[in-house]
Short mmCIF file of C-alpha atoms in Angstrom, two decimals:
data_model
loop_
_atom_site.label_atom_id
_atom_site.label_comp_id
_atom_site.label_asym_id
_atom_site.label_seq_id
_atom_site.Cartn_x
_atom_site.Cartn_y
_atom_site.Cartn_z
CA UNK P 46 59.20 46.25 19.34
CA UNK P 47 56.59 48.51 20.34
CA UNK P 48 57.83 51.22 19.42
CA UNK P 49 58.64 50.64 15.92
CA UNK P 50 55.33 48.62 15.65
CA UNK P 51 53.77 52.46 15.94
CA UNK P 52 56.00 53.83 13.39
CA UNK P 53 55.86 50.75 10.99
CA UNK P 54 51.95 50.09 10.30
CA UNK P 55 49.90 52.12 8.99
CA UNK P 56 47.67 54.18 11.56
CA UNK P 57 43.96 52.96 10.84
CA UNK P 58 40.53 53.84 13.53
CA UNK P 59 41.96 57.36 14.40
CA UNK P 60 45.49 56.41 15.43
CA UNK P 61 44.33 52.39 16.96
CA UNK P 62 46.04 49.48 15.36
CA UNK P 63 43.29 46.70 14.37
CA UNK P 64 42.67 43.95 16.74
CA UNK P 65 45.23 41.23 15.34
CA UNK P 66 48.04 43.40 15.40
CA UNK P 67 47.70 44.39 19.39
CA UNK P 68 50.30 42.77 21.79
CA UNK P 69 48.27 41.02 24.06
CA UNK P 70 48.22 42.12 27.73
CA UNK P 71 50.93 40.69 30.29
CA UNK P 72 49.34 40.91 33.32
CA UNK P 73 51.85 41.77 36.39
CA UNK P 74 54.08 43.80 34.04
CA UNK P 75 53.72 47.82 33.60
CA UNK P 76 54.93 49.59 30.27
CA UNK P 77 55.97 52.01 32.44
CA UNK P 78 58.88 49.89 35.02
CA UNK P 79 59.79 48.46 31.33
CA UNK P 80 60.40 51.98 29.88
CA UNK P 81 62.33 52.59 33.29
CA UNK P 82 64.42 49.66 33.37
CA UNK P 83 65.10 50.38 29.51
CA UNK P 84 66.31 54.40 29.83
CA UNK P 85 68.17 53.71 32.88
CA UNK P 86 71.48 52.28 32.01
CA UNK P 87 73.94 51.13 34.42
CA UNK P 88 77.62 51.70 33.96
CA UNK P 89 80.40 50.78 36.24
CA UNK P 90 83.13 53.53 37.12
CA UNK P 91 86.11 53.23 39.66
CA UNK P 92 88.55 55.77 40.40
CA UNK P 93 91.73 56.37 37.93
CA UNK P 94 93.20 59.38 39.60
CA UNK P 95 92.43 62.88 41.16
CA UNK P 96 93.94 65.97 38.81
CA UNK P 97 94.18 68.57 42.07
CA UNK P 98 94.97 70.99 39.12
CA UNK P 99 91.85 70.98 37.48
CA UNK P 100 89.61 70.07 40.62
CA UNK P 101 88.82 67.14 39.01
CA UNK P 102 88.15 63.41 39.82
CA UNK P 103 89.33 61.27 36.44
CA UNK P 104 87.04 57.97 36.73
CA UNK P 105 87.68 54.99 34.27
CA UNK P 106 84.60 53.61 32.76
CA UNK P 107 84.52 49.46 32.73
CA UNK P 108 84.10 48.57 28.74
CA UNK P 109 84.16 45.26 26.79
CA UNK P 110 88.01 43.51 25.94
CA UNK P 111 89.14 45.34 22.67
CA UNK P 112 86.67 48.58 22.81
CA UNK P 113 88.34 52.00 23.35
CA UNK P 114 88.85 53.15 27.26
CA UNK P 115 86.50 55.63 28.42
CA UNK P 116 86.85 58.20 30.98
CA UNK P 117 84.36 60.26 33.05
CA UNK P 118 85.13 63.30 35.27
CA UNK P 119 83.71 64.28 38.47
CA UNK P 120 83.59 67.53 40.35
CA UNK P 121 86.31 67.44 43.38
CA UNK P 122 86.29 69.13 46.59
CA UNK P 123 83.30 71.46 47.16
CA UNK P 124 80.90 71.97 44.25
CA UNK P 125 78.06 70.29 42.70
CA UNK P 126 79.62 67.33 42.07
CA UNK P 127 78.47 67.13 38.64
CA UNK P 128 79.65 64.20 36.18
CA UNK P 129 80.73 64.86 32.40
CA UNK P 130 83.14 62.91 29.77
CA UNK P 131 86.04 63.78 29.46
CA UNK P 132 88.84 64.48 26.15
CA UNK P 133 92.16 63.66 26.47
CA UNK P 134 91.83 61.35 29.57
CA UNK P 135 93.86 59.83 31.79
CA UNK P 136 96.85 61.51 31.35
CA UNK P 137 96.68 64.35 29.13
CA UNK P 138 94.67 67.88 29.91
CA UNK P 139 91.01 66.07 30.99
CA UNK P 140 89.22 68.61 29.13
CA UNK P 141 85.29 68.66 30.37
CA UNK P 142 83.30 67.35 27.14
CA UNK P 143 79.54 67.25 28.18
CA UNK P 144 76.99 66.12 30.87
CA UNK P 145 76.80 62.57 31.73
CA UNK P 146 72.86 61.95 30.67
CA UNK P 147 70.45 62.31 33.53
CA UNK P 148 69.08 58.55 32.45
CA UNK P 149 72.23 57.00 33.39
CA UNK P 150 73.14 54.87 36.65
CA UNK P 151 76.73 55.03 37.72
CA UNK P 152 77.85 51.77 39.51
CA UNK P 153 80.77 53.51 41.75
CA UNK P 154 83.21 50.23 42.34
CA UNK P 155 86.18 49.90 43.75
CA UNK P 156 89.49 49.12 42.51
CA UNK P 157 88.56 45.42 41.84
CA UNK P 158 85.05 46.21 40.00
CA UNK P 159 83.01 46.00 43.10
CA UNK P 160 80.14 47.72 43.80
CA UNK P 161 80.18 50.08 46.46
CA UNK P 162 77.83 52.75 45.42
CA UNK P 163 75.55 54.21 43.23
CA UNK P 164 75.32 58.18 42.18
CA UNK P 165 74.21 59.51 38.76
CA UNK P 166 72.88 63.20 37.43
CA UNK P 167 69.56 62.75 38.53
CA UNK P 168 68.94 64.61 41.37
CA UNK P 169 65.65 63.15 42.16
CA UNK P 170 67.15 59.88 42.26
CA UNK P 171 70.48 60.66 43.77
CA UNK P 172 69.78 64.32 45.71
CA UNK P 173 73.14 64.39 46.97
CA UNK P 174 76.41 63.08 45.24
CA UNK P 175 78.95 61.23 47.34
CA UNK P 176 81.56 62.86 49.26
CA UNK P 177 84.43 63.97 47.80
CA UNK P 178 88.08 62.81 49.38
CA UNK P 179 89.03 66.15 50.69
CA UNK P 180 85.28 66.45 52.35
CA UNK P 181 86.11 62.78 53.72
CA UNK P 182 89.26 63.79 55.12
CA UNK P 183 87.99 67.06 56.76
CA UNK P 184 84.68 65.15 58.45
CA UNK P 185 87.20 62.37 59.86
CA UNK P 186 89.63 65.67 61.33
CA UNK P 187 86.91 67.13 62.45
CA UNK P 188 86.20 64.05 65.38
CA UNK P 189 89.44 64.63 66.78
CA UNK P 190 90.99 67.90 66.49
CA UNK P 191 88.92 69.16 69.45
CA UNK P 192 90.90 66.88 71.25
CA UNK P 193 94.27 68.51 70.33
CA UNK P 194 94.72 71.53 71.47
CA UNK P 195 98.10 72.85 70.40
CA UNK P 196 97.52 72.31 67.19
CA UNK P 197 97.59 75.05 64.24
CA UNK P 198 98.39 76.33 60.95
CA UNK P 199 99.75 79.61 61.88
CA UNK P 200 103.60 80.79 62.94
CA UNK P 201 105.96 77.40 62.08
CA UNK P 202 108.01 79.22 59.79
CA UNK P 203 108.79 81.71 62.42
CA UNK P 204 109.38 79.46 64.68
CA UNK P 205 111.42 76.56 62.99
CA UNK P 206 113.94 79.59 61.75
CA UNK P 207 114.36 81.03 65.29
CA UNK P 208 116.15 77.26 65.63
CA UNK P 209 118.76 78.60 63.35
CA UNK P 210 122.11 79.60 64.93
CA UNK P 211 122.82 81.86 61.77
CA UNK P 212 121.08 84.69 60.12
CA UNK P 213 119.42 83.23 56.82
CA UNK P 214 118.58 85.27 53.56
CA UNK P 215 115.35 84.70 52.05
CA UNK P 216 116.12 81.53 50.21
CA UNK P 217 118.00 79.88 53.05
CA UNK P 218 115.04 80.64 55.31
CA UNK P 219 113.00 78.78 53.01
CA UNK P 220 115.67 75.53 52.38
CA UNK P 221 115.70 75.76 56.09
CA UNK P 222 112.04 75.55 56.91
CA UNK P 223 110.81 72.93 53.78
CA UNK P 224 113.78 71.11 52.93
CA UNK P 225 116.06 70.30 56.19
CA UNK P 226 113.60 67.72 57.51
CA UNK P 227 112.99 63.62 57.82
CA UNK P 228 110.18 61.98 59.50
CA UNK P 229 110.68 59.88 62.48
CA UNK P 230 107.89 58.20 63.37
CA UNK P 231 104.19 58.07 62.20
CA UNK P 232 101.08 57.44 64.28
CA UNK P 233 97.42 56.27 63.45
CA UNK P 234 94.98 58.08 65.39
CA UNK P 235 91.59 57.08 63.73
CA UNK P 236 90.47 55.22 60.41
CA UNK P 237 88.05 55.79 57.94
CA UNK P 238 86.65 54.51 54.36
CA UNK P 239 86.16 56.16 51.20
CA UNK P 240 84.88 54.04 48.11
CA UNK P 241 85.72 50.70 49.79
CA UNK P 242 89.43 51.80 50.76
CA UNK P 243 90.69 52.93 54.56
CA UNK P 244 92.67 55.85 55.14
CA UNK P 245 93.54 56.97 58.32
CA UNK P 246 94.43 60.21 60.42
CA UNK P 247 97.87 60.21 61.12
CA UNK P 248 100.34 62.35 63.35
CA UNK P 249 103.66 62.58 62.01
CA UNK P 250 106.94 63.28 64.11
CA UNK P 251 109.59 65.46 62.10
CA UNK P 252 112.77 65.85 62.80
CA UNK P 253 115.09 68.93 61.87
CA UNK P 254 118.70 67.45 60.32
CA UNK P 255 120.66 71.20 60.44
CA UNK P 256 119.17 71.26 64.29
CA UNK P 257 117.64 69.40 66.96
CA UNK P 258 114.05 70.53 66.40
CA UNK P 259 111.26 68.33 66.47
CA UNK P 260 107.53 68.98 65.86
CA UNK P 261 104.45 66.89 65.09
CA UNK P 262 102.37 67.32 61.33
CA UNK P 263 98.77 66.10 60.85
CA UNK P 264 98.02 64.11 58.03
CA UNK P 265 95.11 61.96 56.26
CA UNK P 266 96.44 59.18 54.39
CA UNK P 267 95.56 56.06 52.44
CA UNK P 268 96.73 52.98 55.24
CA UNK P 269 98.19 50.83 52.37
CA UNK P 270 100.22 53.47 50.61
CA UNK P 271 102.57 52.11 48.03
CA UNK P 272 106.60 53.14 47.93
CA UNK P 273 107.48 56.49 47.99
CA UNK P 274 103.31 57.64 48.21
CA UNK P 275 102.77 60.56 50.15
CA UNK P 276 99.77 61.79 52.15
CA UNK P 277 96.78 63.26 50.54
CA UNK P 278 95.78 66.47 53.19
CA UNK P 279 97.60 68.23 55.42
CA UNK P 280 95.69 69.40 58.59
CA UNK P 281 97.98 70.93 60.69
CA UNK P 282 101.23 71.73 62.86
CA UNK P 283 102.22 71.07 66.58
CA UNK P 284 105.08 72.67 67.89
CA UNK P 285 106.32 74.25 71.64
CA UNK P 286 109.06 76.79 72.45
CA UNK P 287 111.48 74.79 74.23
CA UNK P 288 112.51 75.30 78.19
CA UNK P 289 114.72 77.55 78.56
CA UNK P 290 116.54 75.26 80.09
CA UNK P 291 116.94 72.85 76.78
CA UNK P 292 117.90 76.24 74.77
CA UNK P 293 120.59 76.56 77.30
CA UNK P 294 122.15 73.00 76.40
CA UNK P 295 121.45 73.55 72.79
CA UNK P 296 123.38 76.62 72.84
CA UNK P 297 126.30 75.12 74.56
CA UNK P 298 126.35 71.92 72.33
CA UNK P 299 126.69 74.42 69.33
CA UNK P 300 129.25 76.77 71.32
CA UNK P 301 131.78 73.52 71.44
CA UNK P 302 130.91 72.45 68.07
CA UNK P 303 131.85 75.78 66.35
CA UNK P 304 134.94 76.15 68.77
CA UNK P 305 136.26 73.11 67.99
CA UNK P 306 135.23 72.75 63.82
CA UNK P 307 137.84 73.56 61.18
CA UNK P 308 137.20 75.25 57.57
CA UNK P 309 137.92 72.34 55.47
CA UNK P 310 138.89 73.46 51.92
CA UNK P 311 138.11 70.90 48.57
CA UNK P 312 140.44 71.29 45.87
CA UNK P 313 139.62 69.80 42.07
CA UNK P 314 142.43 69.82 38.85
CA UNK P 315 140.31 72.61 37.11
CA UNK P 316 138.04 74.19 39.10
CA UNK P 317 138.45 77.11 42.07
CA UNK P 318 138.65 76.22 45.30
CA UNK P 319 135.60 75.42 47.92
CA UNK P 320 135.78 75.93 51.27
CA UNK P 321 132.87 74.25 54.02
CA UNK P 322 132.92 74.92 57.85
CA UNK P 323 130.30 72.52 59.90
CA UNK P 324 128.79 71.07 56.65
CA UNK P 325 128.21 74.05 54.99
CA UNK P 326 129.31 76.09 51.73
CA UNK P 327 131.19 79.35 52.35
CA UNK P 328 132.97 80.36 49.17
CA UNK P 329 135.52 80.04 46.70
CA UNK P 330 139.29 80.47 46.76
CA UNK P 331 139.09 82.37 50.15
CA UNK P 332 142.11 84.15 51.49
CA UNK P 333 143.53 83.19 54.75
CA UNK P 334 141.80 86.41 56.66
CA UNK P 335 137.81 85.11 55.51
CA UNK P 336 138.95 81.77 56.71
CA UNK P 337 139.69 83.08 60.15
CA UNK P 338 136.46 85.22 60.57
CA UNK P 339 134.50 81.88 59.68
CA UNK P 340 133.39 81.46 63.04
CA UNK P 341 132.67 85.07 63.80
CA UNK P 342 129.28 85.06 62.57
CA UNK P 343 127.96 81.57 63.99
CA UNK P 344 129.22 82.74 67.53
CA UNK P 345 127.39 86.34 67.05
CA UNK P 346 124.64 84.94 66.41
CA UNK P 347 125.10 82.37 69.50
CA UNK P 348 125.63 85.41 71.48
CA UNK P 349 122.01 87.10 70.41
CA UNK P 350 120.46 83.60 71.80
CA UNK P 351 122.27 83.34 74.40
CA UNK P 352 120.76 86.92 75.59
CA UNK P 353 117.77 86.36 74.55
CA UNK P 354 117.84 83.13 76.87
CA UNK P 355 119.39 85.39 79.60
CA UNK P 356 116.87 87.95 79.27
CA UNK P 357 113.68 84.56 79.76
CA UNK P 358 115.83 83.59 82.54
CA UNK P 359 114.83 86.69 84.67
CA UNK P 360 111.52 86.40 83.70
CA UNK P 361 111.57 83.19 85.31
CA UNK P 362 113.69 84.04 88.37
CA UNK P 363 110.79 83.87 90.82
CA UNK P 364 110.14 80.16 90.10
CA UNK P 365 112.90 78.84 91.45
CA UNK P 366 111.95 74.84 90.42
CA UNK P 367 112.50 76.22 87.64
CA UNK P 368 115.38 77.62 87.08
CA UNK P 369 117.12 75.67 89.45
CA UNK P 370 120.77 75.35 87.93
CA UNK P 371 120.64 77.41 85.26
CA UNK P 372 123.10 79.85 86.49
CA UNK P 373 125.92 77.66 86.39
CA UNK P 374 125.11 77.05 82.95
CA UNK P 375 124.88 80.74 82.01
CA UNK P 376 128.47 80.97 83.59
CA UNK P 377 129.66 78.02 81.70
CA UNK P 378 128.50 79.34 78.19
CA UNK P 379 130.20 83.16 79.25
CA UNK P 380 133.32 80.76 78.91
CA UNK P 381 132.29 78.63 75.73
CA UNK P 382 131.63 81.31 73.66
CA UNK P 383 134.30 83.13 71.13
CA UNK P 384 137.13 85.86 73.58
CA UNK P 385 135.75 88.34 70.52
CA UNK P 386 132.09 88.37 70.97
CA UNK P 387 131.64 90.31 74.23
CA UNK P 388 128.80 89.30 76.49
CA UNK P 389 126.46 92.20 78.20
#
């Protein structure tokens, strides 16, 4: 009302409004908290979804029943954390529009509209944004990977492939390192919050299903995922080269199973014939002579562990805790393995 009093009467006394037409003074209220409490506008946000692609956190903005749904975008990861509106939001490209006004108060809720925080563009009222989820995650991995020693991000596809008793091309290497694989078990090692919801560290057991590998992968996660929801950062591996003495079993477990495996060959009314050995696809319509050198490769390559195994063993000769029986087992697998593949 004051305002457009000033632009509606005519100025008179060098800009002063006569007497009669002056607002009388409220005493205990400033112009100034009013013209705060007016420019600052509150309005509530909770999280839609995070668009990795575009680095991007897509927030829905709470509006009346029957107006149009309104999205805002918010810096994720790393940056300034800066808020703008967004085009084409939730679900198409999220396309940054403009600055969210300086003026404005976001009410950061949760899923159910409640308030947990407040953040906005001002950076003398808000100096520092909230953190993101991935800074989240990394400050609650931070407490405990100290504590775990073994733990890295380096050399598991070397290693999960050297579990392989056959060479592997390029794109069987890969099948065999991100695709052969189930989890086992899954284990909560600390708990934290971010915008009213827990998530939680976790350490996942995998399990190989061509081999008997097993490692541990480090996860953050939300604690009440829904079906079929996966994790939301990886961290890291765990894995250990096996005792010798477990390669040694391994070895002969697979020396019996490819002795004593078939090539079983699926015929169909109009297609060529497939042939599998252990599980596996190894051609079409082969003659009698390919089916006979099926196993020659699988117990060649058996042979390069097993001296490869031999070779650790005498490295380890001097401790003789040990070792202790393994040299009945080395005989035993001279005897399991293919008459063909000659042992040195």
């Amino acid at each position: 009302m004051l305002g457009l009093l000033r632009h509606g009467m005519p100025e008179r006394d060098g800009g002063r409004m006569p007497a009669h037409h002056r607002r009388p003074e409220q005493g205990g209220i400033k112009t100034d908290d009013m013209e705060e409490k007016r420019n600052n506008k509150e309005i509530k946000v909770r999280l839609h979804h995070i668009d990795r692609g575009n680095c991007t956190e897509v927030w829905e903005v709470q509006v009346e029943d029957g107006k149009p749904a309104r999205y805002l975008g918010r810096d994720d990861g790393f940056g300034p954390k800066e808020w703008y509106t967004l085009c084409d939001a939730p679900y198409g490209y999220c396309e940054r529009d403009c600055h969210v006004k300086e003026d404005i108060t976001l009410v950061i809720c949760d899923k159910a509209w409640n308030e947990v925080l407040r953040d906005g563009m001002d950076r003398e009222r808000f100096p520092e944004s909230f953190p993101s989820l991935d800074e989240a995650c990394n400050d609650a991995w931070s407490k405990l990977v100290n504590g775990l020693p073994h733990v890295t991000r380096c050399g598991f596809r070397e290693w999960i492939t050297k579990q392989s008793f056959l060479p592997l091309n390029q794109t069987e290497a890969l099948n065999w390192s991100d695709c052969y694989y189930e989890e086992e078990t899954s284990e909560v090692l600390s708990r934290f919050t971010w915008i009213g919801e827990e998530y939680a560290i976790y350490r996942v057991t995998q399990r190989h299903t061509k081999c008997d590998a097993r490692w541990y992968e480090y996860y953050a996660g939300k604690t009440k995922r829904r079906e079929h929801e996966g994790y939301v950062r990886f961290f890291a591996y765990e894995f250990r080269d096996r005792h010798i003495s477990d390669i040694l079993r391994t070895l002969g477990r697979r020396c019996d199973d490819i002795s004593n495996a078939v090539v079983e060959t699926r015929y169909s009314k109009d297609g060529p014939a497939m042939s599998y050995f252990m599980d596996d696809f190894i051609g079409y319509d082969l003659s009698y002579e390919q089916v006979c050198d099926v196993k020659e490769p699988r117990l060649r390559k058996a042979q390069e562990d097993y001296n490869e195994a031999n070779a650790y063993y005498y490295k380890l000769k001097e401790n003789e805790e040990s070792i202790r029986g393994i040299e009945a087992v080395l005989l035993l697998m001279r005897r399991q393995i293919h008459p063909k593949v000659t042992l040195k």
